[in-house]
Amino acid sequence: GYIDGWRTSTPYTFARFFWNTFLIIAPKTLFTVISCAAVAYGFARFEFPGKKILFASLIATLLLPNVVTRIPQYLLFRDMGWLDTFLPLWVPSAFAGDAFFVFMLVQFLRSIPRDMEEAARVDGAT
């Protein structure tokens, strides 16, 4: 039962499973928030050559099923020597690897008037 999962003679208990989950999720969440917010801010506030093409290609990745990219990802991670490590779980999120979050943040940031940003700068925000 549930209690036996916490008290076992093997090294694999629920506590170890929770710790492994924390080791994977904490850095991934931190990297995702920072990188997606930075990329979304760039798309929402700046004009640069190729912006529309880059944003369209980012959105196009949402239409690609994850299962299509599994084997190429595996081969890439194998060639980089990242198999049996946490790096394949952390590194893609450090480079705004989740297009959905970027898209949602871009839409949110576009809804904030630029006047609010300018007023914040006048009031001393950096």
CSV table of C-alpha atoms in Angstrom, one decimal:
chain,number,residue,atom,x,y,z
A,1,GLY,CA,0.0,0.0,0.0
A,2,TYR,CA,0.8,3.6,0.2
A,3,ILE,CA,2.6,3.4,3.6
A,4,ASP,CA,4.8,0.6,2.4
A,5,GLY,CA,6.0,2.9,-0.4
A,6,TRP,CA,7.6,5.1,2.3
A,7,ARG,CA,9.0,2.2,4.4
A,8,THR,CA,10.8,-0.2,2.2
A,9,SER,CA,14.1,-2.1,2.4
A,10,THR,CA,15.1,-1.0,-1.1
A,11,PRO,CA,16.8,2.3,-1.9
A,12,TYR,CA,13.8,3.3,-4.1
A,13,THR,CA,11.2,5.0,-1.9
A,14,PHE,CA,8.6,7.6,-2.6
A,15,ALA,CA,11.0,10.2,-1.1
A,16,ARG,CA,13.5,9.4,-3.7
A,17,PHE,CA,10.9,9.7,-6.5
A,18,PHE,CA,9.9,13.1,-5.1
A,19,TRP,CA,13.5,14.2,-5.0
A,20,ASN,CA,14.1,13.1,-8.6
A,21,THR,CA,11.0,15.0,-9.7
A,22,PHE,CA,12.2,18.1,-7.9
A,23,LEU,CA,15.7,17.8,-9.6
A,24,ILE,CA,14.0,17.7,-13.0
A,25,ILE,CA,11.2,20.2,-12.5
A,26,ALA,CA,12.9,23.1,-10.6
A,27,PRO,CA,15.7,23.9,-13.1
A,28,LYS,CA,13.3,23.3,-16.0
A,29,THR,CA,10.7,25.7,-14.6
A,30,LEU,CA,13.3,28.3,-13.9
A,31,PHE,CA,14.9,28.1,-17.3
A,32,THR,CA,11.5,28.1,-19.1
A,33,VAL,CA,10.2,31.2,-17.3
A,34,ILE,CA,13.4,33.2,-17.9
A,35,SER,CA,14.0,32.2,-21.5
A,36,CYS,CA,10.4,32.3,-22.7
A,37,ALA,CA,9.8,35.7,-21.0
A,38,ALA,CA,12.9,37.2,-22.7
A,39,VAL,CA,12.0,35.8,-26.1
A,40,ALA,CA,8.4,36.8,-25.8
A,41,TYR,CA,9.3,40.4,-24.8
A,42,GLY,CA,11.6,40.6,-27.8
A,43,PHE,CA,8.8,39.5,-30.1
A,44,ALA,CA,6.2,41.8,-28.5
A,45,ARG,CA,8.2,45.0,-28.1
A,46,PHE,CA,10.9,45.2,-30.7
A,47,GLU,CA,10.9,45.4,-34.5
A,48,PHE,CA,13.7,43.6,-36.3
A,49,PRO,CA,14.2,42.1,-39.7
A,50,GLY,CA,12.7,38.7,-40.1
A,51,LYS,CA,10.5,39.0,-37.0
A,52,LYS,CA,7.3,37.8,-38.7
A,53,ILE,CA,9.1,34.8,-40.3
A,54,LEU,CA,10.7,33.8,-37.0
A,55,PHE,CA,7.5,34.1,-35.1
A,56,ALA,CA,5.6,32.1,-37.8
A,57,SER,CA,8.3,29.4,-37.7
A,58,LEU,CA,8.0,29.3,-33.9
A,59,ILE,CA,4.2,28.9,-34.1
A,60,ALA,CA,4.6,26.3,-36.8
A,61,THR,CA,6.4,24.1,-34.4
A,62,LEU,CA,3.2,23.9,-32.4
A,63,LEU,CA,1.7,22.0,-35.4
A,64,LEU,CA,4.4,19.4,-35.4
A,65,PRO,CA,3.6,16.4,-33.3
A,66,ASN,CA,6.1,15.6,-30.6
A,67,VAL,CA,6.4,12.0,-31.7
A,68,VAL,CA,7.9,13.1,-35.0
A,69,THR,CA,10.9,14.7,-33.3
A,70,ARG,CA,11.6,11.9,-30.8
A,71,ILE,CA,14.1,10.0,-32.9
A,72,PRO,CA,16.1,13.0,-34.1
A,73,GLN,CA,16.2,14.3,-30.6
A,74,TYR,CA,17.5,11.0,-29.3
A,75,LEU,CA,20.2,10.9,-32.0
A,76,LEU,CA,21.2,14.5,-31.2
A,77,PHE,CA,21.4,13.9,-27.5
A,78,ARG,CA,23.3,10.6,-28.1
A,79,ASP,CA,25.8,12.4,-30.3
A,80,MET,CA,26.2,15.1,-27.6
A,81,GLY,CA,26.8,12.5,-24.9
A,82,TRP,CA,23.8,13.6,-22.9
A,83,LEU,CA,22.1,10.2,-22.6
A,84,ASP,CA,21.4,9.1,-19.0
A,85,THR,CA,21.7,12.7,-17.7
A,86,PHE,CA,19.3,15.5,-16.9
A,87,LEU,CA,20.7,17.7,-19.6
A,88,PRO,CA,18.1,16.8,-22.3
A,89,LEU,CA,15.4,17.8,-19.8
A,90,TRP,CA,17.0,21.1,-18.8
A,91,VAL,CA,18.8,22.6,-21.8
A,92,PRO,CA,16.0,22.9,-24.3
A,93,SER,CA,14.0,24.9,-21.8
A,94,ALA,CA,16.9,27.3,-21.4
A,95,PHE,CA,16.5,28.3,-25.0
A,96,ALA,CA,12.7,29.0,-25.1
A,97,GLY,CA,12.1,25.4,-26.2
A,98,ASP,CA,8.4,25.6,-25.5
A,99,ALA,CA,6.7,27.6,-28.3
A,100,PHE,CA,3.3,27.6,-26.5
A,101,PHE,CA,4.6,29.6,-23.6
A,102,VAL,CA,6.3,32.1,-25.9
A,103,PHE,CA,3.1,32.5,-27.9
A,104,MET,CA,1.0,33.0,-24.7
A,105,LEU,CA,3.4,35.5,-23.3
A,106,VAL,CA,3.7,37.5,-26.6
A,107,GLN,CA,-0.1,37.8,-26.6
A,108,PHE,CA,-0.1,39.0,-23.0
A,109,LEU,CA,2.7,41.5,-23.5
A,110,ARG,CA,1.1,42.9,-26.6
A,111,SER,CA,-2.0,43.7,-24.5
A,112,ILE,CA,0.0,45.9,-22.1
A,113,PRO,CA,0.1,49.5,-23.5
A,114,ARG,CA,3.5,50.9,-24.2
A,115,ASP,CA,2.4,54.0,-22.1
A,116,MET,CA,2.6,51.8,-19.0
A,117,GLU,CA,6.2,50.9,-19.8
A,118,GLU,CA,7.1,54.6,-20.5
A,119,ALA,CA,5.4,55.7,-17.2
A,120,ALA,CA,7.4,53.1,-15.3
A,121,ARG,CA,10.6,54.4,-16.8
A,122,VAL,CA,9.7,58.0,-15.9
A,123,ASP,CA,9.1,56.8,-12.3
A,124,GLY,CA,12.5,55.2,-12.1
A,125,ALA,CA,12.1,51.6,-13.3
A,126,THR,CA,15.0,50.2,-15.2
